[in-house]
Amino acid sequence: MQTVVRCRQCGKSYSAGVVNRDFEGVCPNCVAAFALFDDVSRSPLETVKSPPPPSDDARTTLFLTPGTLIQGVEIIEVLGQGGMGIVYKGRQQGLDRIVALKVMSDRLAGDAEFVKRFEKEAKAMAALSHPNIVGVFNFGIDAGRCFIVMEFVDGANLRQLLRERKLTPGEALKIVPQLCDALEYAHEEGVVHRDIKPENILLDRRGRVKITDFGLAKLANAAAHGTLTGLVMGTPHYMAPEQVEAPKDVDHRADIYSMGVVLYELLTGELPIGRFQLPSEQGTVDVRLDQVVLRALEKRRDARYQRAGEMRDEVSRVSEFIPVARMASRPPQVAAAGSPAAPPPAHRVEA
């Protein structure tokens, strides 16, 4: 027997088991509503003040109830939401396989330019076959909605893990080579991600790392602006300088810059914004990783690693010679009362 609870957003009653536990306390319609807002960084658990929620018609056309079928995939529950639509957990009936189903907002299927771009990017994603890249099984348009059927990763994204502070430097150094290996493969296939960040990096329960959403940075901008000409694609703080200064002249080295940001964040728990401390100045991190981070974060792309494989090899060489004791997470630093510690030297990355 399912428990009926009241939504913290709209006050309406709904069955608690329908929505994934990440959205506990929010009804399916309100979860769907967040996918229509421009600000997707806000959690659906936060109180909505502005913009006003869409009409009931807009919400119900996007939300798919459990049991709904889309091209042989049966909806099970909501997994998450973003600026273009909602991701569901589903079951591919013919193969009895659990999958992730990304369903775009129905308003996008009416845009001929978006549909053309969607088909092109989906084909590029489906052509990628690598153990560290989320596989794409199918895509198309069903009942006026663009959809992508993807590999289901039973785990969490890197952002969720960072919020829980579960990663040690040793764990970070095991993750980064896998990411670089996936990017090296994708770049050799002519595919640039353009939006490498913790939210797009998944870890399953066995510790395997997978990158998701290849090509969706282009689609997100097409959805928001109706055109792709000269648009900035990516996420602030993770974007290479050229993604802002010359968005039409971006190549695979933008992903390497983003990997530098991710590596720094994994090692320090912070972002390399403005004047920042080197990783080794913040804890038990090998000083050689400072140079790996700084090279990946070079403003001039010619000065960065030219291949993701180069960065992978450097990180692997460092990790092979770090004693386990030095890989342990550093304890919180608490200054003695009345004697605040002087800040160590800082470094700057020009963006």
mmCIF file of C-alpha atoms in Angstrom:
data_model
loop_
_atom_site.group_PDB
_atom_site.id
_atom_site.type_symbol
_atom_site.label_atom_id
_atom_site.label_comp_id
_atom_site.label_asym_id
_atom_site.label_seq_id
_atom_site.Cartn_x
_atom_site.Cartn_y
_atom_site.Cartn_z
ATOM 1 C CA MET A 1 0.000 0.000 0.000
ATOM 2 C CA GLN A 2 1.472 3.323 -1.065
ATOM 3 C CA THR A 3 1.717 6.240 1.353
ATOM 4 C CA VAL A 4 -0.077 9.434 0.362
ATOM 5 C CA VAL A 5 1.817 12.618 1.258
ATOM 6 C CA ARG A 6 1.317 16.350 0.678
ATOM 7 C CA CYS A 7 3.599 18.287 -1.696
ATOM 8 C CA ARG A 8 5.753 20.946 -0.012
ATOM 9 C CA GLN A 9 5.406 23.183 -3.079
ATOM 10 C CA CYS A 10 1.756 23.141 -4.156
ATOM 11 C CA GLY A 11 0.084 21.394 -1.213
ATOM 12 C CA LYS A 12 -1.542 18.715 -3.350
ATOM 13 C CA SER A 13 -1.553 15.053 -2.292
ATOM 14 C CA TYR A 14 0.386 12.390 -4.202
ATOM 15 C CA SER A 15 1.743 8.845 -3.730
ATOM 16 C CA ALA A 16 5.186 8.988 -2.099
ATOM 17 C CA GLY A 17 6.575 6.068 -4.109
ATOM 18 C CA VAL A 18 6.034 7.763 -7.478
ATOM 19 C CA VAL A 19 8.941 10.226 -7.212
ATOM 20 C CA ASN A 20 12.606 9.307 -6.785
ATOM 21 C CA ARG A 21 13.913 9.864 -3.255
ATOM 22 C CA ASP A 22 16.136 12.732 -4.481
ATOM 23 C CA PHE A 23 12.899 14.755 -4.793
ATOM 24 C CA GLU A 24 11.240 13.560 -1.604
ATOM 25 C CA GLY A 25 8.476 15.934 -0.519
ATOM 26 C CA VAL A 26 7.788 17.304 -4.016
ATOM 27 C CA CYS A 27 4.971 15.979 -6.204
ATOM 28 C CA PRO A 28 5.565 14.830 -9.823
ATOM 29 C CA ASN A 29 3.964 17.927 -11.350
ATOM 30 C CA CYS A 30 6.197 20.278 -9.358
ATOM 31 C CA VAL A 31 9.295 18.248 -10.274
ATOM 32 C CA ALA A 32 8.279 18.558 -13.917
ATOM 33 C CA ALA A 33 7.722 22.298 -13.537
ATOM 34 C CA PHE A 34 11.358 22.885 -12.633
ATOM 35 C CA ALA A 35 12.436 21.544 -16.028
ATOM 36 C CA LEU A 36 10.718 24.528 -17.654
ATOM 37 C CA PHE A 37 12.601 27.155 -15.647
ATOM 38 C CA ASP A 38 15.773 28.788 -16.924
ATOM 39 C CA ASP A 39 17.493 28.511 -13.523
ATOM 40 C CA VAL A 40 18.225 24.794 -13.235
ATOM 41 C CA SER A 41 20.843 25.246 -10.525
ATOM 42 C CA ARG A 42 18.117 25.673 -7.920
ATOM 43 C CA SER A 43 16.975 22.546 -6.129
ATOM 44 C CA PRO A 44 13.325 21.537 -6.509
ATOM 45 C CA LEU A 45 13.233 21.270 -2.726
ATOM 46 C CA GLU A 46 13.695 25.027 -2.358
ATOM 47 C CA THR A 47 10.703 27.315 -2.032
ATOM 48 C CA VAL A 48 9.602 28.753 -5.362
ATOM 49 C CA LYS A 49 9.181 32.530 -5.357
ATOM 50 C CA SER A 50 9.895 33.478 -8.971
ATOM 51 C CA PRO A 51 9.360 32.900 -11.797
ATOM 52 C CA PRO A 52 5.764 31.789 -11.248
ATOM 53 C CA PRO A 53 5.064 28.097 -11.912
ATOM 54 C CA PRO A 54 3.708 27.215 -15.363
ATOM 55 C CA SER A 55 0.081 26.413 -15.931
ATOM 56 C CA ASP A 56 -1.353 22.990 -15.108
ATOM 57 C CA ASP A 57 -1.498 22.217 -18.836
ATOM 58 C CA ALA A 58 2.214 22.965 -19.269
ATOM 59 C CA ARG A 59 3.157 20.752 -16.347
ATOM 60 C CA THR A 60 1.021 17.743 -17.220
ATOM 61 C CA THR A 61 2.121 17.674 -20.863
ATOM 62 C CA LEU A 62 5.731 17.263 -19.734
ATOM 63 C CA PHE A 63 5.337 14.861 -16.816
ATOM 64 C CA LEU A 64 4.953 11.160 -17.642
ATOM 65 C CA THR A 65 3.283 8.939 -15.072
ATOM 66 C CA PRO A 66 4.696 5.516 -14.098
ATOM 67 C CA GLY A 67 3.566 2.894 -16.580
ATOM 68 C CA THR A 68 3.594 5.261 -19.567
ATOM 69 C CA LEU A 69 5.216 3.717 -22.651
ATOM 70 C CA ILE A 70 7.573 5.564 -25.000
ATOM 71 C CA GLN A 71 8.891 3.472 -27.880
ATOM 72 C CA GLY A 72 8.917 0.295 -25.811
ATOM 73 C CA VAL A 73 10.264 1.919 -22.634
ATOM 74 C CA GLU A 74 8.011 1.805 -19.579
ATOM 75 C CA ILE A 75 8.373 4.734 -17.171
ATOM 76 C CA ILE A 76 9.256 3.693 -13.607
ATOM 77 C CA GLU A 77 10.108 6.918 -11.771
ATOM 78 C CA VAL A 78 11.650 10.377 -12.048
ATOM 79 C CA LEU A 79 15.436 10.477 -11.680
ATOM 80 C CA GLY A 80 16.151 14.158 -12.207
ATOM 81 C CA GLN A 81 15.368 17.321 -14.103
ATOM 82 C CA GLY A 82 17.182 19.908 -16.184
ATOM 83 C CA GLY A 83 16.673 22.876 -18.433
ATOM 84 C CA MET A 84 15.332 20.857 -21.370
ATOM 85 C CA GLY A 85 13.260 18.138 -19.741
ATOM 86 C CA ILE A 86 13.137 15.295 -17.263
ATOM 87 C CA VAL A 87 15.196 12.117 -16.882
ATOM 88 C CA TYR A 88 13.248 8.990 -15.967
ATOM 89 C CA LYS A 89 14.213 5.528 -14.897
ATOM 90 C CA GLY A 90 12.554 3.104 -17.259
ATOM 91 C CA ARG A 91 12.401 -0.513 -18.366
ATOM 92 C CA GLN A 92 13.051 -1.432 -21.994
ATOM 93 C CA GLN A 93 10.413 -4.106 -22.338
ATOM 94 C CA GLY A 94 11.776 -6.091 -25.261
ATOM 95 C CA LEU A 95 15.155 -6.618 -23.591
ATOM 96 C CA ASP A 96 13.909 -6.367 -19.984
ATOM 97 C CA ARG A 97 16.687 -3.812 -19.436
ATOM 98 C CA ILE A 98 16.686 -0.871 -17.018
ATOM 99 C CA VAL A 99 17.507 2.365 -18.844
ATOM 100 C CA ALA A 100 17.568 6.110 -18.339
ATOM 101 C CA LEU A 101 15.110 8.011 -20.529
ATOM 102 C CA LYS A 102 15.682 11.715 -21.154
ATOM 103 C CA VAL A 103 12.466 13.339 -22.418
ATOM 104 C CA MET A 104 12.684 16.876 -23.754
ATOM 105 C CA SER A 105 10.000 19.467 -23.189
ATOM 106 C CA ASP A 106 7.260 19.028 -25.806
ATOM 107 C CA ARG A 107 7.678 22.643 -26.936
ATOM 108 C CA LEU A 108 11.073 21.748 -28.462
ATOM 109 C CA ALA A 109 9.756 19.186 -30.955
ATOM 110 C CA GLY A 110 7.930 22.000 -32.754
ATOM 111 C CA ASP A 111 11.211 23.744 -33.530
ATOM 112 C CA ALA A 112 12.490 22.321 -36.832
ATOM 113 C CA GLU A 113 16.023 23.637 -36.272
ATOM 114 C CA PHE A 114 16.174 22.072 -32.809
ATOM 115 C CA VAL A 115 14.917 18.711 -34.107
ATOM 116 C CA LYS A 116 17.560 18.740 -36.839
ATOM 117 C CA ARG A 117 20.291 19.476 -34.306
ATOM 118 C CA PHE A 118 18.851 16.930 -31.864
ATOM 119 C CA GLU A 119 19.053 14.138 -34.444
ATOM 120 C CA LYS A 120 22.619 15.070 -35.389
ATOM 121 C CA GLU A 121 23.872 15.210 -31.778
ATOM 122 C CA ALA A 122 21.992 12.042 -30.772
ATOM 123 C CA LYS A 123 23.614 10.105 -33.630
ATOM 124 C CA ALA A 124 27.031 11.369 -32.571
ATOM 125 C CA MET A 125 26.385 10.275 -28.975
ATOM 126 C CA ALA A 126 25.083 6.868 -30.053
ATOM 127 C CA ALA A 127 28.248 6.270 -32.100
ATOM 128 C CA LEU A 128 30.431 6.528 -28.987
ATOM 129 C CA SER A 129 31.250 3.166 -27.424
ATOM 130 C CA HIS A 130 33.562 3.337 -24.410
ATOM 131 C CA PRO A 131 33.379 1.838 -20.896
ATOM 132 C CA ASN A 132 33.650 5.315 -19.358
ATOM 133 C CA ILE A 133 30.952 6.959 -21.491
ATOM 134 C CA VAL A 134 27.226 6.505 -20.882
ATOM 135 C CA GLY A 135 25.873 4.606 -23.878
ATOM 136 C CA VAL A 136 22.978 5.824 -26.022
ATOM 137 C CA PHE A 137 20.643 3.029 -27.136
ATOM 138 C CA ASN A 138 17.916 4.875 -29.028
ATOM 139 C CA PHE A 139 16.465 8.300 -29.777
ATOM 140 C CA GLY A 140 13.566 9.817 -31.655
ATOM 141 C CA ILE A 141 10.311 11.741 -31.338
ATOM 142 C CA ASP A 142 7.240 10.240 -29.689
ATOM 143 C CA ALA A 143 3.910 12.040 -29.248
ATOM 144 C CA GLY A 144 5.584 15.372 -29.957
ATOM 145 C CA ARG A 145 8.502 14.867 -27.544
ATOM 146 C CA CYS A 146 12.171 14.319 -28.376
ATOM 147 C CA PHE A 147 13.663 11.527 -26.295
ATOM 148 C CA ILE A 148 16.965 9.703 -25.768
ATOM 149 C CA VAL A 149 17.241 6.199 -24.275
ATOM 150 C CA MET A 150 20.528 5.852 -22.398
ATOM 151 C CA GLU A 151 22.436 3.423 -20.239
ATOM 152 C CA PHE A 152 21.214 3.515 -16.628
ATOM 153 C CA VAL A 153 24.013 4.081 -14.113
ATOM 154 C CA ASP A 154 23.070 2.869 -10.655
ATOM 155 C CA GLY A 155 24.996 5.262 -8.447
ATOM 156 C CA ALA A 156 25.481 9.004 -8.031
ATOM 157 C CA ASN A 157 27.015 11.903 -9.884
ATOM 158 C CA LEU A 158 30.273 13.432 -8.750
ATOM 159 C CA ARG A 159 28.551 16.574 -7.462
ATOM 160 C CA GLN A 160 26.514 14.510 -5.021
ATOM 161 C CA LEU A 161 29.649 12.786 -3.756
ATOM 162 C CA LEU A 162 31.521 16.064 -3.372
ATOM 163 C CA ARG A 163 28.690 17.477 -1.302
ATOM 164 C CA GLU A 164 29.024 14.506 1.027
ATOM 165 C CA ARG A 165 32.850 14.976 1.160
ATOM 166 C CA LYS A 166 33.458 11.259 0.597
ATOM 167 C CA LEU A 167 36.409 11.490 -1.792
ATOM 168 C CA THR A 168 40.030 11.195 -0.693
ATOM 169 C CA PRO A 169 42.909 12.402 -2.896
ATOM 170 C CA GLY A 170 43.576 8.740 -3.681
ATOM 171 C CA GLU A 171 40.032 8.261 -4.927
ATOM 172 C CA ALA A 172 40.323 11.431 -6.995
ATOM 173 C CA LEU A 173 43.441 10.128 -8.686
ATOM 174 C CA LYS A 174 41.620 6.932 -9.611
ATOM 175 C CA ILE A 175 38.741 8.866 -11.176
ATOM 176 C CA VAL A 176 40.654 11.367 -13.316
ATOM 177 C CA PRO A 177 42.545 8.889 -15.549
ATOM 178 C CA GLN A 178 39.251 7.183 -16.411
ATOM 179 C CA LEU A 179 37.732 10.525 -17.398
ATOM 180 C CA CYS A 180 40.748 11.453 -19.477
ATOM 181 C CA ASP A 181 40.653 8.060 -21.186
ATOM 182 C CA ALA A 182 37.009 8.627 -22.149
ATOM 183 C CA LEU A 183 37.754 12.125 -23.454
ATOM 184 C CA GLU A 184 40.759 10.908 -25.425
ATOM 185 C CA TYR A 185 38.517 8.379 -27.164
ATOM 186 C CA ALA A 186 35.715 10.886 -27.831
ATOM 187 C CA HIS A 187 38.154 13.471 -29.192
ATOM 188 C CA GLU A 188 39.671 10.901 -31.544
ATOM 189 C CA GLU A 189 36.131 10.292 -32.786
ATOM 190 C CA GLY A 190 35.728 14.030 -33.417
ATOM 191 C CA VAL A 191 33.338 14.662 -30.493
ATOM 192 C CA VAL A 192 33.902 17.489 -28.003
ATOM 193 C CA HIS A 193 31.826 17.468 -24.811
ATOM 194 C CA ARG A 194 31.919 21.228 -24.018
ATOM 195 C CA ASP A 195 30.378 20.836 -20.564
ATOM 196 C CA ILE A 196 32.607 18.652 -18.391
ATOM 197 C CA LYS A 197 31.596 19.191 -14.750
ATOM 198 C CA PRO A 198 30.794 17.018 -11.701
ATOM 199 C CA GLU A 199 27.088 16.861 -12.598
ATOM 200 C CA ASN A 200 27.966 15.113 -15.873
ATOM 201 C CA ILE A 201 30.290 12.568 -14.265
ATOM 202 C CA LEU A 202 28.609 9.449 -12.861
ATOM 203 C CA LEU A 203 29.990 6.761 -10.556
ATOM 204 C CA ASP A 204 28.244 3.439 -10.182
ATOM 205 C CA ARG A 205 28.164 1.251 -7.076
ATOM 206 C CA ARG A 206 31.277 -0.607 -8.234
ATOM 207 C CA GLY A 207 33.289 2.592 -8.529
ATOM 208 C CA ARG A 208 33.213 2.757 -12.323
ATOM 209 C CA VAL A 209 33.238 6.263 -13.778
ATOM 210 C CA LYS A 210 31.156 7.368 -16.758
ATOM 211 C CA ILE A 211 30.726 10.693 -18.556
ATOM 212 C CA THR A 212 27.220 11.553 -19.674
ATOM 213 C CA ASP A 213 25.512 14.171 -21.849
ATOM 214 C CA PHE A 214 27.977 14.382 -24.733
ATOM 215 C CA GLY A 215 26.599 16.909 -27.198
ATOM 216 C CA LEU A 216 23.814 18.166 -24.941
ATOM 217 C CA ALA A 217 25.546 21.506 -24.323
ATOM 218 C CA LYS A 218 24.735 22.378 -27.935
ATOM 219 C CA LEU A 219 21.150 21.236 -27.562
ATOM 220 C CA ALA A 220 20.662 23.216 -24.352
ATOM 221 C CA ASN A 221 21.726 26.421 -26.071
ATOM 222 C CA ALA A 222 19.599 25.672 -29.111
ATOM 223 C CA ALA A 223 16.612 25.113 -26.818
ATOM 224 C CA ALA A 224 17.194 28.337 -24.924
ATOM 225 C CA HIS A 225 17.984 30.631 -27.859
ATOM 226 C CA GLY A 226 16.579 28.983 -30.969
ATOM 227 C CA THR A 227 19.929 29.109 -32.765
ATOM 228 C CA LEU A 228 23.471 27.891 -32.300
ATOM 229 C CA THR A 229 25.349 30.704 -34.020
ATOM 230 C CA GLY A 230 27.996 32.300 -31.826
ATOM 231 C CA LEU A 231 26.517 31.059 -28.544
ATOM 232 C CA VAL A 232 28.465 30.317 -25.392
ATOM 233 C CA MET A 233 28.146 26.609 -24.537
ATOM 234 C CA GLY A 234 29.127 25.294 -21.143
ATOM 235 C CA THR A 235 28.901 26.023 -17.430
ATOM 236 C CA PRO A 236 30.546 29.056 -15.773
ATOM 237 C CA HIS A 237 33.709 28.251 -13.764
ATOM 238 C CA TYR A 238 34.254 25.049 -15.800
ATOM 239 C CA MET A 239 34.451 26.713 -19.222
ATOM 240 C CA ALA A 240 37.733 27.374 -20.997
ATOM 241 C CA PRO A 241 38.425 31.054 -21.791
ATOM 242 C CA GLU A 242 37.883 30.481 -25.526
ATOM 243 C CA GLN A 243 34.368 29.166 -24.859
ATOM 244 C CA VAL A 244 33.488 32.695 -23.748
ATOM 245 C CA GLU A 245 35.771 34.740 -25.992
ATOM 246 C CA ALA A 246 35.404 32.777 -29.250
ATOM 247 C CA PRO A 247 32.606 30.198 -28.898
ATOM 248 C CA LYS A 248 32.704 29.320 -32.602
ATOM 249 C CA ASP A 249 36.401 28.443 -32.360
ATOM 250 C CA VAL A 250 36.320 25.768 -29.638
ATOM 251 C CA ASP A 251 38.106 22.439 -29.951
ATOM 252 C CA HIS A 252 38.869 19.412 -27.750
ATOM 253 C CA ARG A 253 41.302 21.393 -25.595
ATOM 254 C CA ALA A 254 38.348 23.147 -23.957
ATOM 255 C CA ASP A 255 37.475 19.784 -22.369
ATOM 256 C CA ILE A 256 41.044 19.529 -21.048
ATOM 257 C CA TYR A 257 40.676 22.903 -19.334
ATOM 258 C CA SER A 258 37.415 21.723 -17.749
ATOM 259 C CA MET A 259 39.192 18.576 -16.561
ATOM 260 C CA GLY A 260 41.743 20.819 -14.855
ATOM 261 C CA VAL A 261 38.924 22.513 -12.959
ATOM 262 C CA VAL A 262 37.429 19.158 -11.985
ATOM 263 C CA LEU A 263 40.816 17.827 -10.826
ATOM 264 C CA TYR A 264 41.399 20.915 -8.686
ATOM 265 C CA GLU A 265 37.924 20.606 -7.179
ATOM 266 C CA LEU A 266 38.442 16.917 -6.415
ATOM 267 C CA LEU A 267 41.728 17.622 -4.659
ATOM 268 C CA THR A 268 40.657 20.714 -2.699
ATOM 269 C CA GLY A 269 36.859 20.822 -2.581
ATOM 270 C CA GLU A 270 37.008 24.306 -4.110
ATOM 271 C CA LEU A 271 36.993 25.937 -7.545
ATOM 272 C CA PRO A 272 40.123 27.634 -8.988
ATOM 273 C CA ILE A 273 38.576 31.082 -9.216
ATOM 274 C CA GLY A 274 40.679 34.256 -9.342
ATOM 275 C CA ARG A 275 43.620 33.968 -6.931
ATOM 276 C CA PHE A 276 43.669 30.398 -5.672
ATOM 277 C CA GLN A 277 45.945 28.206 -3.581
ATOM 278 C CA LEU A 278 47.721 25.297 -5.195
ATOM 279 C CA PRO A 279 46.430 21.843 -4.188
ATOM 280 C CA SER A 280 49.636 20.996 -2.296
ATOM 281 C CA GLU A 281 49.226 24.131 -0.197
ATOM 282 C CA GLN A 282 45.874 22.937 1.098
ATOM 283 C CA GLY A 283 46.711 19.465 2.369
ATOM 284 C CA THR A 284 48.449 16.159 1.743
ATOM 285 C CA VAL A 285 48.544 16.413 -2.044
ATOM 286 C CA ASP A 286 51.675 15.610 -4.025
ATOM 287 C CA VAL A 287 53.328 18.832 -5.237
ATOM 288 C CA ARG A 288 53.633 17.366 -8.751
ATOM 289 C CA LEU A 289 49.862 17.595 -9.108
ATOM 290 C CA ASP A 290 50.190 21.388 -8.849
ATOM 291 C CA GLN A 291 51.859 21.419 -12.242
ATOM 292 C CA VAL A 292 49.250 19.089 -13.735
ATOM 293 C CA VAL A 293 46.474 21.433 -12.609
ATOM 294 C CA LEU A 294 48.261 24.609 -13.728
ATOM 295 C CA ARG A 295 49.054 23.202 -17.167
ATOM 296 C CA ALA A 296 45.472 22.056 -17.732
ATOM 297 C CA LEU A 297 44.231 25.503 -16.670
ATOM 298 C CA GLU A 298 46.497 27.495 -19.006
ATOM 299 C CA LYS A 299 44.640 30.399 -20.599
ATOM 300 C CA ARG A 300 46.294 29.733 -23.955
ATOM 301 C CA ARG A 301 45.145 26.366 -25.224
ATOM 302 C CA ASP A 302 48.463 25.817 -27.016
ATOM 303 C CA ALA A 303 50.106 25.770 -23.573
ATOM 304 C CA ARG A 304 47.737 23.134 -22.146
ATOM 305 C CA TYR A 305 47.974 19.401 -22.580
ATOM 306 C CA GLN A 306 47.230 18.850 -26.241
ATOM 307 C CA ARG A 307 45.606 15.487 -25.643
ATOM 308 C CA ALA A 308 43.553 14.199 -22.733
ATOM 309 C CA GLY A 309 45.801 11.143 -22.784
ATOM 310 C CA GLU A 310 48.788 13.310 -21.832
ATOM 311 C CA MET A 311 46.986 14.534 -18.728
ATOM 312 C CA ARG A 312 45.920 10.968 -17.914
ATOM 313 C CA ASP A 313 49.508 9.732 -18.122
ATOM 314 C CA GLU A 314 50.809 12.526 -15.873
ATOM 315 C CA VAL A 315 48.192 11.871 -13.194
ATOM 316 C CA SER A 316 48.813 8.122 -13.377
ATOM 317 C CA ARG A 317 52.565 8.577 -12.962
ATOM 318 C CA VAL A 318 52.040 10.709 -9.874
ATOM 319 C CA SER A 319 49.502 8.355 -8.292
ATOM 320 C CA GLU A 320 51.742 5.329 -8.786
ATOM 321 C CA PHE A 321 54.387 6.799 -6.474
ATOM 322 C CA ILE A 322 52.255 8.356 -3.727
ATOM 323 C CA PRO A 323 52.326 6.335 -0.494
ATOM 324 C CA VAL A 324 48.838 5.392 0.730
ATOM 325 C CA ALA A 325 49.310 7.439 3.920
ATOM 326 C CA ARG A 326 49.782 10.597 1.868
ATOM 327 C CA MET A 327 46.568 9.943 -0.018
ATOM 328 C CA ALA A 328 44.393 10.175 3.096
ATOM 329 C CA SER A 329 41.959 13.064 3.337
ATOM 330 C CA ARG A 330 43.349 15.929 5.358
ATOM 331 C CA PRO A 331 41.635 16.736 8.656
ATOM 332 C CA PRO A 332 39.872 20.095 9.034
ATOM 333 C CA GLN A 333 42.307 22.859 9.907
ATOM 334 C CA VAL A 334 41.195 24.777 12.999
ATOM 335 C CA ALA A 335 43.214 27.818 14.048
ATOM 336 C CA ALA A 336 43.953 28.311 17.742
ATOM 337 C CA ALA A 337 41.756 30.882 19.474
ATOM 338 C CA GLY A 338 43.088 34.409 19.050
ATOM 339 C CA SER A 339 45.745 33.425 16.516
ATOM 340 C CA PRO A 340 44.328 33.181 13.006
ATOM 341 C CA ALA A 341 46.683 31.588 10.523
ATOM 342 C CA ALA A 342 48.115 33.705 7.738
ATOM 343 C CA PRO A 343 46.850 32.664 4.286
ATOM 344 C CA PRO A 344 49.392 30.879 2.090
ATOM 345 C CA PRO A 345 50.454 32.298 -1.291
ATOM 346 C CA ALA A 346 47.818 32.323 -3.998
ATOM 347 C CA HIS A 347 47.884 31.773 -7.744
ATOM 348 C CA ARG A 348 45.724 33.222 -10.451
ATOM 349 C CA VAL A 349 44.166 31.757 -13.551
ATOM 350 C CA GLU A 350 43.220 34.393 -16.081
ATOM 351 C CA ALA A 351 39.823 33.674 -17.616
#
